[in-house]
């Protein structure tokens, strides 16, 4: 059994969040609570997810599933900046794999890794629901599309 405890501000966030839902439906607050935890720690640890599960009366596995399903959650320490490139069908057809390879070479990292020089974490993600802007990406949570090598290079230089 872990001695880990969520900080008071997260507990307050949880209390406030669950009041938005009918009694017995506190699990509906899980995504918002995970975002608050991620904002506090920078990423989601297993201990923190377990504590969230306990607070929301959820099985820990359900919290892990949500955290792993949505690409906006971070499961390990990341850089100051985040580049998430979608490689699903619409984006793949418009050159996303080539862009991902280009980013990987520029940053000298593989998807899932963080470039020390630029403090950029490169992520390959599933559909961002921005297929009309393919190839789509998110830079620090902001949608960019269509992304091309020039835009990518310009942004990476800004991070230097
Ligand atoms: S396939 Fe890339 S945003 Fe939908």
PDB file of N, CA, C and O in Angstrom, residues 2 8 12-13 32 38 49 52 57 63 68 74 84 92 97 106 121 127 133 141 145 151 153:
ATOM      1  N   UNK A   2       0.602   2.175  -0.863  1.00  0.00           N
ATOM      2  CA  UNK A   2       1.411   3.379  -1.012  1.00  0.00           C
ATOM      3  C   UNK A   2       1.002   4.461  -0.006  1.00  0.00           C
ATOM      4  O   UNK A   2      -0.152   4.553   0.389  1.00  0.00           O
ATOM      5  N   UNK A   8      -3.389  19.066  -1.683  1.00  0.00           N
ATOM      6  CA  UNK A   8      -4.677  19.672  -1.300  1.00  0.00           C
ATOM      7  C   UNK A   8      -5.377  20.319  -2.495  1.00  0.00           C
ATOM      8  O   UNK A   8      -6.595  20.173  -2.650  1.00  0.00           O
ATOM      9  N   UNK A  12      -9.098  19.480  -3.710  1.00  0.00           N
ATOM     10  CA  UNK A  12     -10.126  20.526  -3.867  1.00  0.00           C
ATOM     11  C   UNK A  12     -10.724  20.507  -5.273  1.00  0.00           C
ATOM     12  O   UNK A  12     -11.933  20.663  -5.441  1.00  0.00           O
ATOM     13  N   UNK A  13      -9.859  20.315  -6.275  1.00  0.00           N
ATOM     14  CA  UNK A  13     -10.327  20.225  -7.666  1.00  0.00           C
ATOM     15  C   UNK A  13     -11.294  19.042  -7.820  1.00  0.00           C
ATOM     16  O   UNK A  13     -12.331  19.155  -8.474  1.00  0.00           O
ATOM     17  N   UNK A  32     -10.953  15.444 -16.398  1.00  0.00           N
ATOM     18  CA  UNK A  32     -10.588  16.755 -15.848  1.00  0.00           C
ATOM     19  C   UNK A  32      -9.619  16.608 -14.680  1.00  0.00           C
ATOM     20  O   UNK A  32      -8.649  17.355 -14.551  1.00  0.00           O
ATOM     21  N   UNK A  38      -1.874  16.118 -14.038  1.00  0.00           N
ATOM     22  CA  UNK A  38      -0.769  16.273 -14.993  1.00  0.00           C
ATOM     23  C   UNK A  38      -0.191  17.686 -14.946  1.00  0.00           C
ATOM     24  O   UNK A  38       1.020  17.873 -15.017  1.00  0.00           O
ATOM     25  N   UNK A  49      -2.303   8.095 -10.477  1.00  0.00           N
ATOM     26  CA  UNK A  49      -3.517   7.530 -11.095  1.00  0.00           C
ATOM     27  C   UNK A  49      -4.267   6.645 -10.095  1.00  0.00           C
ATOM     28  O   UNK A  49      -5.493   6.644 -10.049  1.00  0.00           O
ATOM     29  N   UNK A  52      -6.155   8.925  -7.833  1.00  0.00           N
ATOM     30  CA  UNK A  52      -7.337   9.461  -8.528  1.00  0.00           C
ATOM     31  C   UNK A  52      -8.439   8.398  -8.532  1.00  0.00           C
ATOM     32  O   UNK A  52      -9.603   8.690  -8.251  1.00  0.00           O
ATOM     33  N   UNK A  57     -13.698   6.538  -6.768  1.00  0.00           N
ATOM     34  CA  UNK A  57     -14.328   5.206  -6.633  1.00  0.00           C
ATOM     35  C   UNK A  57     -14.320   4.436  -7.953  1.00  0.00           C
ATOM     36  O   UNK A  57     -15.328   3.890  -8.391  1.00  0.00           O
ATOM     37  N   UNK A  63      -8.738   3.938 -14.869  1.00  0.00           N
ATOM     38  CA  UNK A  63      -8.001   5.208 -14.962  1.00  0.00           C
ATOM     39  C   UNK A  63      -6.796   5.034 -15.890  1.00  0.00           C
ATOM     40  O   UNK A  63      -6.527   5.883 -16.737  1.00  0.00           O
ATOM     41  N   UNK A  68      -4.001   6.078 -20.987  1.00  0.00           N
ATOM     42  CA  UNK A  68      -3.260   5.541 -22.137  1.00  0.00           C
ATOM     43  C   UNK A  68      -3.981   5.803 -23.459  1.00  0.00           C
ATOM     44  O   UNK A  68      -3.337   5.880 -24.494  1.00  0.00           O
ATOM     45  N   UNK A  74       0.274  12.608 -20.428  1.00  0.00           N
ATOM     46  CA  UNK A  74       1.688  12.239 -20.449  1.00  0.00           C
ATOM     47  C   UNK A  74       1.943  11.204 -19.363  1.00  0.00           C
ATOM     48  O   UNK A  74       1.578  11.427 -18.220  1.00  0.00           O
ATOM     49  N   UNK A  84       3.227  16.799 -31.377  1.00  0.00           N
ATOM     50  CA  UNK A  84       2.466  15.570 -31.599  1.00  0.00           C
ATOM     51  C   UNK A  84       2.018  15.539 -33.046  1.00  0.00           C
ATOM     52  O   UNK A  84       1.240  16.392 -33.479  1.00  0.00           O
ATOM     53  N   UNK A  92      -1.493  10.434 -43.004  1.00  0.00           N
ATOM     54  CA  UNK A  92      -0.515   9.552 -43.644  1.00  0.00           C
ATOM     55  C   UNK A  92      -0.530   9.754 -45.163  1.00  0.00           C
ATOM     56  O   UNK A  92       0.512   9.847 -45.802  1.00  0.00           O
ATOM     57  N   UNK A  97       4.066  10.624 -42.343  1.00  0.00           N
ATOM     58  CA  UNK A  97       5.206   9.769 -41.980  1.00  0.00           C
ATOM     59  C   UNK A  97       6.524  10.440 -42.332  1.00  0.00           C
ATOM     60  O   UNK A  97       7.496  10.359 -41.598  1.00  0.00           O
ATOM     61  N   UNK A 106      15.660  15.916 -37.217  1.00  0.00           N
ATOM     62  CA  UNK A 106      16.046  17.243 -36.736  1.00  0.00           C
ATOM     63  C   UNK A 106      16.295  17.249 -35.231  1.00  0.00           C
ATOM     64  O   UNK A 106      17.217  17.902 -34.738  1.00  0.00           O
ATOM     65  N   UNK A 121       9.434  17.150 -26.746  1.00  0.00           N
ATOM     66  CA  UNK A 121       9.049  15.741 -26.767  1.00  0.00           C
ATOM     67  C   UNK A 121       8.290  15.485 -28.065  1.00  0.00           C
ATOM     68  O   UNK A 121       7.318  16.185 -28.359  1.00  0.00           O
ATOM     69  N   UNK A 127      -5.506   9.894 -34.696  1.00  0.00           N
ATOM     70  CA  UNK A 127      -6.275  10.994 -35.282  1.00  0.00           C
ATOM     71  C   UNK A 127      -6.581  12.093 -34.270  1.00  0.00           C
ATOM     72  O   UNK A 127      -7.091  11.840 -33.181  1.00  0.00           O
ATOM     73  N   UNK A 133      -7.290  19.249 -42.045  1.00  0.00           N
ATOM     74  CA  UNK A 133      -6.051  20.039 -42.061  1.00  0.00           C
ATOM     75  C   UNK A 133      -4.826  19.144 -42.199  1.00  0.00           C
ATOM     76  O   UNK A 133      -3.726  19.521 -41.816  1.00  0.00           O
ATOM     77  N   UNK A 141      -0.105  21.661 -27.601  1.00  0.00           N
ATOM     78  CA  UNK A 141      -1.555  21.597 -27.480  1.00  0.00           C
ATOM     79  C   UNK A 141      -2.320  22.422 -28.500  1.00  0.00           C
ATOM     80  O   UNK A 141      -3.541  22.350 -28.568  1.00  0.00           O
ATOM     81  N   UNK A 145      -2.056  22.880 -38.903  1.00  0.00           N
ATOM     82  CA  UNK A 145      -2.318  22.074 -40.083  1.00  0.00           C
ATOM     83  C   UNK A 145      -2.759  22.937 -41.246  1.00  0.00           C
ATOM     84  O   UNK A 145      -3.390  23.956 -41.030  1.00  0.00           O
ATOM     85  N   UNK A 151       7.350  25.001 -41.809  1.00  0.00           N
ATOM     86  CA  UNK A 151       6.736  25.412 -40.534  1.00  0.00           C
ATOM     87  C   UNK A 151       7.378  24.671 -39.367  1.00  0.00           C
ATOM     88  O   UNK A 151       7.631  25.251 -38.306  1.00  0.00           O
ATOM     89  N   UNK A 153      10.406  23.335 -39.169  1.00  0.00           N
ATOM     90  CA  UNK A 153      11.772  23.815 -38.947  1.00  0.00           C
ATOM     91  C   UNK A 153      11.747  25.179 -38.250  1.00  0.00           C
ATOM     92  O   UNK A 153      12.521  25.417 -37.308  1.00  0.00           O
TER      93      UNK A 153
END
